[in-house]
Coordinates of C-alpha atoms and ligand atoms in Angstrom, one line a residue:
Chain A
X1 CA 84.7 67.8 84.4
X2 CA 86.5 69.3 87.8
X3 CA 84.2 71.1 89.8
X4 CA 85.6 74.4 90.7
X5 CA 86.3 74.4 94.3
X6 CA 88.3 75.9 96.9
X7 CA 89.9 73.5 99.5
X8 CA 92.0 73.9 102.3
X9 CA 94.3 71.2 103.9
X10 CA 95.3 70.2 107.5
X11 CA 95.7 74.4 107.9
X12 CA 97.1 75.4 111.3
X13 CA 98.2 79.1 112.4
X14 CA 99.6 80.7 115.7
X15 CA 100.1 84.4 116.6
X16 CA 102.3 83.5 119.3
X17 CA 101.4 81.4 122.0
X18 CA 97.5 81.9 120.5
X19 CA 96.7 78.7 118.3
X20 CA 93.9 80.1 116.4
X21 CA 93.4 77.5 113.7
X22 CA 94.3 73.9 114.6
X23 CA 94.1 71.6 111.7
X24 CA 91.2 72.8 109.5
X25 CA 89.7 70.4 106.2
X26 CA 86.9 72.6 104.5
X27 CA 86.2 73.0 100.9
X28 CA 83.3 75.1 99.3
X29 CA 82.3 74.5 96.2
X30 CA 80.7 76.7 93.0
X31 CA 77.0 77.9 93.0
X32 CA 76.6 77.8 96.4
X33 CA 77.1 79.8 99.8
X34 CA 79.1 78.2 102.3
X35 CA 78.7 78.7 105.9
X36 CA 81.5 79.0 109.1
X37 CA 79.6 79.8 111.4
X38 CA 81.6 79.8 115.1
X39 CA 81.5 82.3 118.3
X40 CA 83.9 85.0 118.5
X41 CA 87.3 84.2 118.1
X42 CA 86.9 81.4 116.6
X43 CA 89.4 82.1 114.1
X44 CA 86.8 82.9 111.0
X45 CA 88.4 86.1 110.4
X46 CA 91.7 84.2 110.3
X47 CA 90.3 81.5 107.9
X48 CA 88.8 83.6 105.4
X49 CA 92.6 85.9 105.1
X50 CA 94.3 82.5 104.6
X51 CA 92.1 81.8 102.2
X52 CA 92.3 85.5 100.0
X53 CA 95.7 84.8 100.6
X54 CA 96.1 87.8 103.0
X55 CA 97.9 85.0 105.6
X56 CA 100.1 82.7 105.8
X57 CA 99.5 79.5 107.4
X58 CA 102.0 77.7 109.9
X59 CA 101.2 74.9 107.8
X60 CA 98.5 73.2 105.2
X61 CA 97.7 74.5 101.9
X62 CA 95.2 76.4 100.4
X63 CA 94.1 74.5 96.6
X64 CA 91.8 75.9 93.8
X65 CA 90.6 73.3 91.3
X66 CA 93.4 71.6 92.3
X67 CA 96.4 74.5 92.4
X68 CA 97.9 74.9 95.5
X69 CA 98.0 78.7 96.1
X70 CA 100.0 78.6 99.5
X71 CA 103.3 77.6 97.7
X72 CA 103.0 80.0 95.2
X73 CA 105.3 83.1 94.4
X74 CA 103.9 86.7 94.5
X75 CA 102.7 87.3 91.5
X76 CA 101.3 83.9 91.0
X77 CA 99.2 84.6 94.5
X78 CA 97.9 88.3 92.5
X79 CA 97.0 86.1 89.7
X80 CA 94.5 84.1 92.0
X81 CA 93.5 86.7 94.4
X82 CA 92.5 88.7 91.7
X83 CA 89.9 86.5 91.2
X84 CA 88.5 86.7 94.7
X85 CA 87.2 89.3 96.6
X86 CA 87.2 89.5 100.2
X87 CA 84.5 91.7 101.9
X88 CA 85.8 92.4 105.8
X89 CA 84.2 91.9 109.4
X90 CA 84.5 95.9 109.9
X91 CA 84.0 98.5 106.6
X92 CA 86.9 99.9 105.2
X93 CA 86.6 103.0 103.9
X94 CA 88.9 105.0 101.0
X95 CA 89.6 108.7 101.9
X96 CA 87.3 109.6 98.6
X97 CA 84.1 109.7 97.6
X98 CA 81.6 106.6 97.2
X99 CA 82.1 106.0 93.5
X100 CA 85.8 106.2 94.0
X101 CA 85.5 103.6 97.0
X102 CA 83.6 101.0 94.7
X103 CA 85.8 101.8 91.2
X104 CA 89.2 101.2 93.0
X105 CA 89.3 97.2 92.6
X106 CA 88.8 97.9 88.4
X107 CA 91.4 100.7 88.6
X108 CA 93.5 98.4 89.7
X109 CA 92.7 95.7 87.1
X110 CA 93.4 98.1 85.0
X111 CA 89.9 98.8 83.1
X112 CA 89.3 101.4 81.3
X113 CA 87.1 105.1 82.4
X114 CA 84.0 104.2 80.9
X115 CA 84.2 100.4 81.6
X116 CA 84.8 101.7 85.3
X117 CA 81.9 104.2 84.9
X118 CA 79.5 101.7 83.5
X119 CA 80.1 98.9 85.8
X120 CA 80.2 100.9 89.0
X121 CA 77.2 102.8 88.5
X122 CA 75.6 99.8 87.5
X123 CA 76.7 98.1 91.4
X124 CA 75.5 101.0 93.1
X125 CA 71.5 101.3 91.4
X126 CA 71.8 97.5 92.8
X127 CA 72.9 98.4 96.0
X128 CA 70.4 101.6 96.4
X129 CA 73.7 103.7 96.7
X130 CA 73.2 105.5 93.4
X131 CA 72.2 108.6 95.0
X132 CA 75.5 108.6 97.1
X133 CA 78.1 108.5 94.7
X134 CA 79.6 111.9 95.3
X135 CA 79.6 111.6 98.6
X136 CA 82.7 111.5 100.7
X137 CA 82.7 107.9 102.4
X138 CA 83.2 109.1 106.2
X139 CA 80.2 110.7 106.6
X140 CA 78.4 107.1 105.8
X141 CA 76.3 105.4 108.0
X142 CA 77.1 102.1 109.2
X143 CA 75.2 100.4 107.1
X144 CA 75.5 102.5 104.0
X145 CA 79.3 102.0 104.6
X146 CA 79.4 98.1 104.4
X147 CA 76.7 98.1 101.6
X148 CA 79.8 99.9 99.5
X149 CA 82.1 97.5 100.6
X150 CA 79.8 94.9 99.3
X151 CA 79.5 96.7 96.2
X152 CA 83.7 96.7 96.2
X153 CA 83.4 93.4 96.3
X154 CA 80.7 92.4 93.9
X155 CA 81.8 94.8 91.1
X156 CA 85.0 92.9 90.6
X157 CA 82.3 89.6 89.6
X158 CA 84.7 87.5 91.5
X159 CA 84.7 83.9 91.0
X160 CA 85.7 83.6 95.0
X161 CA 83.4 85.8 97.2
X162 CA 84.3 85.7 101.0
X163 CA 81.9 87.9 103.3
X164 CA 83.3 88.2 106.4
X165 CA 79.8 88.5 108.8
X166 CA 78.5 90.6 106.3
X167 CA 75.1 91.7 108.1
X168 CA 76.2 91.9 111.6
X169 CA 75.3 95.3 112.9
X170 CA 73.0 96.2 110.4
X171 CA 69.0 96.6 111.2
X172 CA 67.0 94.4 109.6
X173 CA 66.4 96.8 105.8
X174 CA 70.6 96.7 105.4
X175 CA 70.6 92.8 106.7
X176 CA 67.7 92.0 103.9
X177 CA 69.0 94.6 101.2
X178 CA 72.6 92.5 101.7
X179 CA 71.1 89.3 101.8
X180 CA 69.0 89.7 98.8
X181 CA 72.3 90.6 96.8
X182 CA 73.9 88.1 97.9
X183 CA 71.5 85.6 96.3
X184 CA 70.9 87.0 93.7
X185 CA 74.5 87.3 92.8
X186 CA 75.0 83.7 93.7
X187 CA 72.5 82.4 91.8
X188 CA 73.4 85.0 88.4
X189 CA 77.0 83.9 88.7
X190 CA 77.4 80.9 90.3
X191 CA 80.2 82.0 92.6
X192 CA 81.6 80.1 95.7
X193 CA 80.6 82.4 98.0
X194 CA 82.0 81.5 101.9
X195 CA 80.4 83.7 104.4
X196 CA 81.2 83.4 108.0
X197 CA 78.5 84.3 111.0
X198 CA 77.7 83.7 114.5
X199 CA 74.1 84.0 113.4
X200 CA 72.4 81.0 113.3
X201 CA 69.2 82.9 111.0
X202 CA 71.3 84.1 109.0
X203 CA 72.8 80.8 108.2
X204 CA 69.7 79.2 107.8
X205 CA 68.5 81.7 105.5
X206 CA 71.4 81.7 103.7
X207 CA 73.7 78.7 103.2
X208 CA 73.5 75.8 102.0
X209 CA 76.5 74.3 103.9
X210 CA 77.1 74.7 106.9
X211 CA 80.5 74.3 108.7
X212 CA 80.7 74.6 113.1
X213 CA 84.0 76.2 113.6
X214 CA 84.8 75.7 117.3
X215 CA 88.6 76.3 119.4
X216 CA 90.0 76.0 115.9
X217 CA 88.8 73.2 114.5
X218 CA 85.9 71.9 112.3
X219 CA 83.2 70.5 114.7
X220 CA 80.8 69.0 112.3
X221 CA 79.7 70.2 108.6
X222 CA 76.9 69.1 106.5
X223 CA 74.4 70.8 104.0
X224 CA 72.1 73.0 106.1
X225 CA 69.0 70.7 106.8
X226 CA 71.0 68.0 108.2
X227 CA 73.0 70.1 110.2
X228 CA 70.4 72.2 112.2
X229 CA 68.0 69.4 112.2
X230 CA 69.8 66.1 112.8
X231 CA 73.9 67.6 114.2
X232 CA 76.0 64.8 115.2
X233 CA 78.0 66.6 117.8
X234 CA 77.3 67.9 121.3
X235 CA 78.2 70.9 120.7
X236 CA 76.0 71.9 118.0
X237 CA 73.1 70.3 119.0
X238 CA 73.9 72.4 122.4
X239 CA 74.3 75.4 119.6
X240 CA 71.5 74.9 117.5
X241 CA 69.5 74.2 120.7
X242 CA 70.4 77.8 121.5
X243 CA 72.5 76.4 124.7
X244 CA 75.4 77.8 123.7
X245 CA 74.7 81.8 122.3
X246 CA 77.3 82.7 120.0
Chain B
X1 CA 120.7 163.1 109.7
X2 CA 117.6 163.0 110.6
X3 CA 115.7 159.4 111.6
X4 CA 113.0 158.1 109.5
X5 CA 111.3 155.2 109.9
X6 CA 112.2 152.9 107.0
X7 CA 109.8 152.8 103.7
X8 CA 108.7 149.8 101.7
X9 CA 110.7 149.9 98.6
X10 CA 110.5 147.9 94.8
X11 CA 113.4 147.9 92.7
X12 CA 115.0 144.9 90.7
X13 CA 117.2 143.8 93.4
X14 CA 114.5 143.0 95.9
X15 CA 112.6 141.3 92.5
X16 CA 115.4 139.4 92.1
X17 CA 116.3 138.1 95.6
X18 CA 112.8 137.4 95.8
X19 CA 112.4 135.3 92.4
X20 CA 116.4 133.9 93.5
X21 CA 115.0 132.6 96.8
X22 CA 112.0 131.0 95.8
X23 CA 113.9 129.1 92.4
X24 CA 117.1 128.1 95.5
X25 CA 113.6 126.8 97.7
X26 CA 111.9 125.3 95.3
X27 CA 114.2 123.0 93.1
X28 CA 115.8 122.0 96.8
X29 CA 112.6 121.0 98.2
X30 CA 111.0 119.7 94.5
X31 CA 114.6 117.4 94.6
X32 CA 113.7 116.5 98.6
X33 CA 110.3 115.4 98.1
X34 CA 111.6 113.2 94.7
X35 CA 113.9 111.4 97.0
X36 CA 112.3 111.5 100.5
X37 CA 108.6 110.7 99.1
X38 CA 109.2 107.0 98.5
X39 CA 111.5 106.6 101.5
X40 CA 108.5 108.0 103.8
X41 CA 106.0 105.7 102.2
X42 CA 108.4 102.5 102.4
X43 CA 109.1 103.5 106.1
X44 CA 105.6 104.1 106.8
X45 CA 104.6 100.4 105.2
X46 CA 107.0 97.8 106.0
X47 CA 108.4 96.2 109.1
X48 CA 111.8 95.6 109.6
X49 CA 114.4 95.1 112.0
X50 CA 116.1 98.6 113.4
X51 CA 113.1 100.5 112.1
X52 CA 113.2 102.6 115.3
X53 CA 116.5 103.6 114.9
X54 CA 116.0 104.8 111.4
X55 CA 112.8 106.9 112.8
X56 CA 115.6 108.4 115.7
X57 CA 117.6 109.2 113.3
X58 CA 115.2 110.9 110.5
X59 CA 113.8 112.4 113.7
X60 CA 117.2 113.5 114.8
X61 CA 118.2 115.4 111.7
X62 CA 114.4 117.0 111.0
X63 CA 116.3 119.2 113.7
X64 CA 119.8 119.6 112.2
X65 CA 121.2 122.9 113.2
X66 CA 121.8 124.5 109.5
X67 CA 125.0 126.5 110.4
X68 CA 126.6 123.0 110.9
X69 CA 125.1 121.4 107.4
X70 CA 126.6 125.0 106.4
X71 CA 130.0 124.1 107.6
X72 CA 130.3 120.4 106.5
X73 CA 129.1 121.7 103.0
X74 CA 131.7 123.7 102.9
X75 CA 134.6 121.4 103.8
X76 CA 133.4 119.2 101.6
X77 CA 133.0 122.1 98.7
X78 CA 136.4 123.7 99.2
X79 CA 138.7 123.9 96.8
X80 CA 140.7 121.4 99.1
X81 CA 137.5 118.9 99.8
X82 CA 136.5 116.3 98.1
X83 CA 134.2 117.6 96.3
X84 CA 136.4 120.6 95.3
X85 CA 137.0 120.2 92.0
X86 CA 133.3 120.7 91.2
X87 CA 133.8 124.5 91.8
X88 CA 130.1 124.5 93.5
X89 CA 131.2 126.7 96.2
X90 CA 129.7 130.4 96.1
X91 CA 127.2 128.8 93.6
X92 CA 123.5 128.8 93.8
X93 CA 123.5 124.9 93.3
X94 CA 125.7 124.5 97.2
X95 CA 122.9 126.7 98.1
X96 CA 120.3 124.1 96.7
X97 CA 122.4 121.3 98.1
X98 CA 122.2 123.1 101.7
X99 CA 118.8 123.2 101.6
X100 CA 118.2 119.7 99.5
X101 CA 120.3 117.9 103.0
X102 CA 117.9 119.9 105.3
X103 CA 114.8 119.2 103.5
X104 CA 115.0 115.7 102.7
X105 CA 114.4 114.3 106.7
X106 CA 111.4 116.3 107.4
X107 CA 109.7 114.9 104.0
X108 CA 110.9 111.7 105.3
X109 CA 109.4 112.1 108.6
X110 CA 106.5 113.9 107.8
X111 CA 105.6 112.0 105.5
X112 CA 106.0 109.2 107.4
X113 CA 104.0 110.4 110.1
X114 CA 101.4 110.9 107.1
X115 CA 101.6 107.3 106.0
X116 CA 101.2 105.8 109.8
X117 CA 98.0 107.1 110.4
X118 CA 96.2 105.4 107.3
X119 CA 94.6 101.9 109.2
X120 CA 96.4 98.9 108.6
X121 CA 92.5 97.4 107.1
X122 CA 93.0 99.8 104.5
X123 CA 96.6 98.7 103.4
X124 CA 95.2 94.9 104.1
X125 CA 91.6 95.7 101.7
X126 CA 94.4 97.2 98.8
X127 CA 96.3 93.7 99.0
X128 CA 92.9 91.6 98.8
X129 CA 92.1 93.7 95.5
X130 CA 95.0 92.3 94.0
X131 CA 97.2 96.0 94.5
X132 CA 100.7 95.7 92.8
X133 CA 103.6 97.1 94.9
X134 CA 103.5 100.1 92.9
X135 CA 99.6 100.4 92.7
X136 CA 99.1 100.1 96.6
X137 CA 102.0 103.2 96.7
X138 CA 99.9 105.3 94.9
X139 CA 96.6 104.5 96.7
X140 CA 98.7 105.4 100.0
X141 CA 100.1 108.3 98.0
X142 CA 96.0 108.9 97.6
X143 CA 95.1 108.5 101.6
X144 CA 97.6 110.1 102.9
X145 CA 97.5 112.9 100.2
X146 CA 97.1 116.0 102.5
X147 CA 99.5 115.1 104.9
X148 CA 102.1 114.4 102.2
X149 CA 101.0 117.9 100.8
X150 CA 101.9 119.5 104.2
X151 CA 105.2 117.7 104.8
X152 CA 106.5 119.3 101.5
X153 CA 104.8 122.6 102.0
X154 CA 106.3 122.5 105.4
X155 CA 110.2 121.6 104.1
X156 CA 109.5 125.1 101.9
X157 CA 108.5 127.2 104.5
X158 CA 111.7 126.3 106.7
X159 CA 114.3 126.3 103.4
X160 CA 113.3 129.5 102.5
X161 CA 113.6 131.1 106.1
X162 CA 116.7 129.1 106.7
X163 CA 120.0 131.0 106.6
X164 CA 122.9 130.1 108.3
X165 CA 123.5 127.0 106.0
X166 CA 123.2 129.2 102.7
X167 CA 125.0 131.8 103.9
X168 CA 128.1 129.5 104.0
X169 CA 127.9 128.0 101.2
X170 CA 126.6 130.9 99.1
X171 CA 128.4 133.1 100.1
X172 CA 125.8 136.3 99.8
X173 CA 126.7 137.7 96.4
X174 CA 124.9 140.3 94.9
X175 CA 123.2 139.1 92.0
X176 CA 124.0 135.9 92.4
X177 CA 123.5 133.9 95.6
X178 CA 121.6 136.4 97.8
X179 CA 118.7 135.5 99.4
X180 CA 116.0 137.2 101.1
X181 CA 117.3 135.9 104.4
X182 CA 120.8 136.5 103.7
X183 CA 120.0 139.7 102.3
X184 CA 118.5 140.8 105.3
X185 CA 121.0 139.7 107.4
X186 CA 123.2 141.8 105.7
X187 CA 121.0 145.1 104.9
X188 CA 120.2 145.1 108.2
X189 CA 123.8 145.0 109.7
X190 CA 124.5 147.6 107.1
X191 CA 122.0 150.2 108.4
X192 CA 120.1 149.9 104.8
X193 CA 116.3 149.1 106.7
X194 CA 114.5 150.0 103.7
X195 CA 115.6 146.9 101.6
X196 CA 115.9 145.0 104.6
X197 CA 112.6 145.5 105.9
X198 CA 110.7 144.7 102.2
X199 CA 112.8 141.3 102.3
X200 CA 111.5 140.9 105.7
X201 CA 107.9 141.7 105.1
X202 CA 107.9 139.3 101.9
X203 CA 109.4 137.1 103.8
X204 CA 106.7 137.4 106.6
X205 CA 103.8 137.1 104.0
X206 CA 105.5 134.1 102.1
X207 CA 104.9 132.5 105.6
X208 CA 101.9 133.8 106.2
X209 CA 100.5 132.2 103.0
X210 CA 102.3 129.0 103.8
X211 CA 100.2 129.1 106.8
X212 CA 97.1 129.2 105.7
X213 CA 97.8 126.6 102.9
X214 CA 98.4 124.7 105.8
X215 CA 95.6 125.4 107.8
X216 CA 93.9 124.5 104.9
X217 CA 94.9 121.0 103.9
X218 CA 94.0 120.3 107.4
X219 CA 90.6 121.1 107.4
X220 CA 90.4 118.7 103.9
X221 CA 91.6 116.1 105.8
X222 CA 88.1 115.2 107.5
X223 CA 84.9 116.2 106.3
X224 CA 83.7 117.2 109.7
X225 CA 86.4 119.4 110.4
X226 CA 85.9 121.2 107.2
X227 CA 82.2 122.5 108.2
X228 CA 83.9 123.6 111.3
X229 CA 86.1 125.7 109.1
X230 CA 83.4 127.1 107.2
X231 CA 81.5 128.2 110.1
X232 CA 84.8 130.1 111.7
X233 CA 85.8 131.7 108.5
X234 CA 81.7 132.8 107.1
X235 CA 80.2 132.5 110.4
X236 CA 79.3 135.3 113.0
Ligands
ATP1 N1 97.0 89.7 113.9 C1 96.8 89.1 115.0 N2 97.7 89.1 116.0 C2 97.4 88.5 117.2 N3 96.3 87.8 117.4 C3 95.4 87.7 116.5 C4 95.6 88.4 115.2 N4 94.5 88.1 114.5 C5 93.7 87.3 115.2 N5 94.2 87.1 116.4 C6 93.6 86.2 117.5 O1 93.2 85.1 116.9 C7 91.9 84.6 117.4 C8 90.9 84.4 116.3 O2 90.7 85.6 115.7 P1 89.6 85.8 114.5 O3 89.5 87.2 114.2 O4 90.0 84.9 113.4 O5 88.3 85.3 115.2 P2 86.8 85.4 114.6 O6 86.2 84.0 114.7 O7 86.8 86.1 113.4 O8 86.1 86.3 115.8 P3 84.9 87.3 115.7 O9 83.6 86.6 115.6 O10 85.0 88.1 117.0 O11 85.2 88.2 114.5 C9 91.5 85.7 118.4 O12 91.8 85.2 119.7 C10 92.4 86.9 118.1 O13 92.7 87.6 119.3
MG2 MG1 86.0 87.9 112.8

């Protein structure tokens, strides 16, 4: 049997004189959370749009069990990124109410009211948003705000689930409320779920691979023991050391 | 004779220039927004080369003078243009046609202008939920809802004061293409300031009410703002 993974190969990308990602190799596979963990800049933001298809790389390809999405056309690319769901660095916010703000993915898939009804108020009793589904998403808090992008993203039961540094700036009830989704979802589902951080806790908590995304490129990867007890490179050891604060 | 200052008067003309202006202002600006609506939004999403110059020149004719839409209308209307032969001239539908030309770059541009200020996350989020072409134009239609609202309510309010375009091309005949501006124009140079001065003040309201519409689909655009509102119109 194939395992269902997502794989990139050799990726690079530029925006301009920039080089951002400079011949990445990473692969995450189903049932468990990936971690790119890197400092700002890094090009984890950039990484995670490549791979929901939001980017283009310079070069390299993107493959899912073994199809390479890169060199497909448009609607090929909907098919697959249809089946992901991307949650980004900052919230984003429709000009609606909460329940409007988590629904719109299904609308979109074309489901119908009551599905939409069921399945969104189901997300939001999960989330503890429940009691905010009439109300208009700009008067959210922060951390209300990216617990109903979360919910966006989780409704959808993607089979590709990229968090992009889901809990920074969130106190410590939104960091655990998110992180306890997050698991449980994982472990419900078996997802891949690739989640990017400059937290080291959070990564330890969390993942069960860890990748070191450094100037571009892969430092060192490895499952989450070996690579915050026994790292190979320099530069994580100076990381994990606390040397270098990301 | 004596001078009296002019009354307020109702009789089936002014009903009928009144119902005549608004059916010209309407259909013209309905007709705008169907064409202008998915030019806005295109203009408003993609990049391409010479997209400036398009915006100079949408920008540009937002402030076409209408006496010179009036007159190119007409050339092109005459019996002798090239258009001639479609007898439109004098017709309520040049009339439409006038105001159709001027309406169609401010619902461009306003609508535009409307589509610019949504964030680029939000257009980039639609695409990562899988958004068709046509789905992600009607969640921009969505975002940018209010301002779209006001670009069309604002293409009425300046067809139905325009005149000098409709009073070429219509030609201000009674009964048939005269409008309350045109009418007034007339009345007024004809010493008849009852009639002219009920077009005017319908005139003045119809704006007035435009106005506030206005006023308020810009306090729905932010929640914040829209307590403000409340408290200036219930407050102290
Ligand atoms: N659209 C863009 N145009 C130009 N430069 C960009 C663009 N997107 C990203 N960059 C640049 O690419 C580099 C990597 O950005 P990216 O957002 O991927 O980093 P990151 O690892 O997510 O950082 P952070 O931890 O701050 O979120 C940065 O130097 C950024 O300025
Ligand atoms: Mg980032």
């Amino acid at each position: 049997m194939v395992i269902k993974m997502i794989r990139v190969e050799n990726l690079w990308k530029s925006y301009g004189e920039k080089k951002v990602l400079q011949g990445i190799f990473f692969e995450a596979e189903k049932g468990k959370i990936s971690c790119i963990i890197g400092p700002n800049g890094s090009g984890k933001t950039t990484l995670l749009k490549i791979l929901n298809l939001l980017e283009t790389p310079d070069k390299g390809e993107v493959y899912y069990n073994n199809i390479c999405l890169t060199e497909l056309n448009d609607n090929g690319k909907r098919f697959y990124i249809k089946k992901m769901a991307m949650v980004f660095q900052q919230p984003v916010l429709y000009n609606s109410n909460v329940f409007d703000n988590v629904a719109i993915g299904l609308r979109i898939r074309g489901l119908r009211k009551n599905e939409v009804t069921d399945q969104v108020n189901d997300i939001l009793k999960t989330l503890g948003l429940y009691e905010y589904r009439d109300k208009h998403a700009y008067t959210l808090s922060g951390g209300e705000a990216q617990r109903v992008c979360l919910a966006r993203a989780l409704v959808l039961k993607p089979e590709i689930l990229l968090l992009d540094e889901p809990t920074s700036n969130l106190d410590p009830s939104n960091t655990q409320i998110i992180e306890n989704v997050i698991k449980e979802y994982c472990r419900e589902e078996g997802p891949i779920v690739i989640l990017t951080t400059h937290n080291m806790f959070e990564a330890k908590k969390l993942a069960e691979k860890v990748s070191l995304l450094y100037n571009g490129k892969i430092i060192e990867e490895g499952d989450v023991k070996n690579f915050f007890e026994r790292p190979k490179s320099d530069i994580t050891l100076k990381f994990v050391n606390g040397e270098i604060i990301f | 004779m004596e001078e009296t200052f002019p009354t307020i008067i109702f009789n089936d003309e002014v009903i009928q220039i009144t119902l005549l202006s608004f059916k010209i202002s309407c259909t013209a600006v309905a007709l705008a927004t169907a064409i202008s609506l998915p030019l806005g939004i295109a203009l408003g999403l993609k990049d391409f080369r010479g997209k400036q110059f398009v915006l100079s020149l949408v920008n540009t004719l937002m402030g076409l003078p209408p006496v010179v839409v009036g007159l190119i209308l007409y050339l092109l209307l005459s019996t002798s243009g090239p258009f001639g032969p479609l007898n439109l001239l004098y017709t309520p539908s040049a009339m439409i046609l006038a105001q159709l030309i001027m309406a169609v770059p401010i619902v461009i541009g306003l609508s535009y202008s409307a589509v610019s200020t949504i964030p680029e996350k939000v257009i980039e989020q639609t695409h990562s939920l899988g958004a068709t072409k046509y789905q992600l134009f009607l969640v921009v239609l969505k975002e940018a809802r209010v301002g779209i609202l006001a670009s069309v309510v604002a293409a009425f309010g300046s067809a139905i004061s325009e005149v000098g375009a409709i009073m070429i091309v219509g030609g201000n005949i009674r009964y048939f293409t005269r409008t309350l501006t045109t009418a007034i124009l007339l009345y007024t140079s004809m010493g008849e300031f009852d009639i002219a001065l009920t077009l005017g003040i319908i005139l003045l309201i119809t704006a007035f009410f435009i106005n506030i519409f206005l006023t308020f689909l810009q306090s729905k655009q932010n929640p914040t703002f829209r307590r403000k509102f409340r408290r200036l119109k219930f407050g102290d």
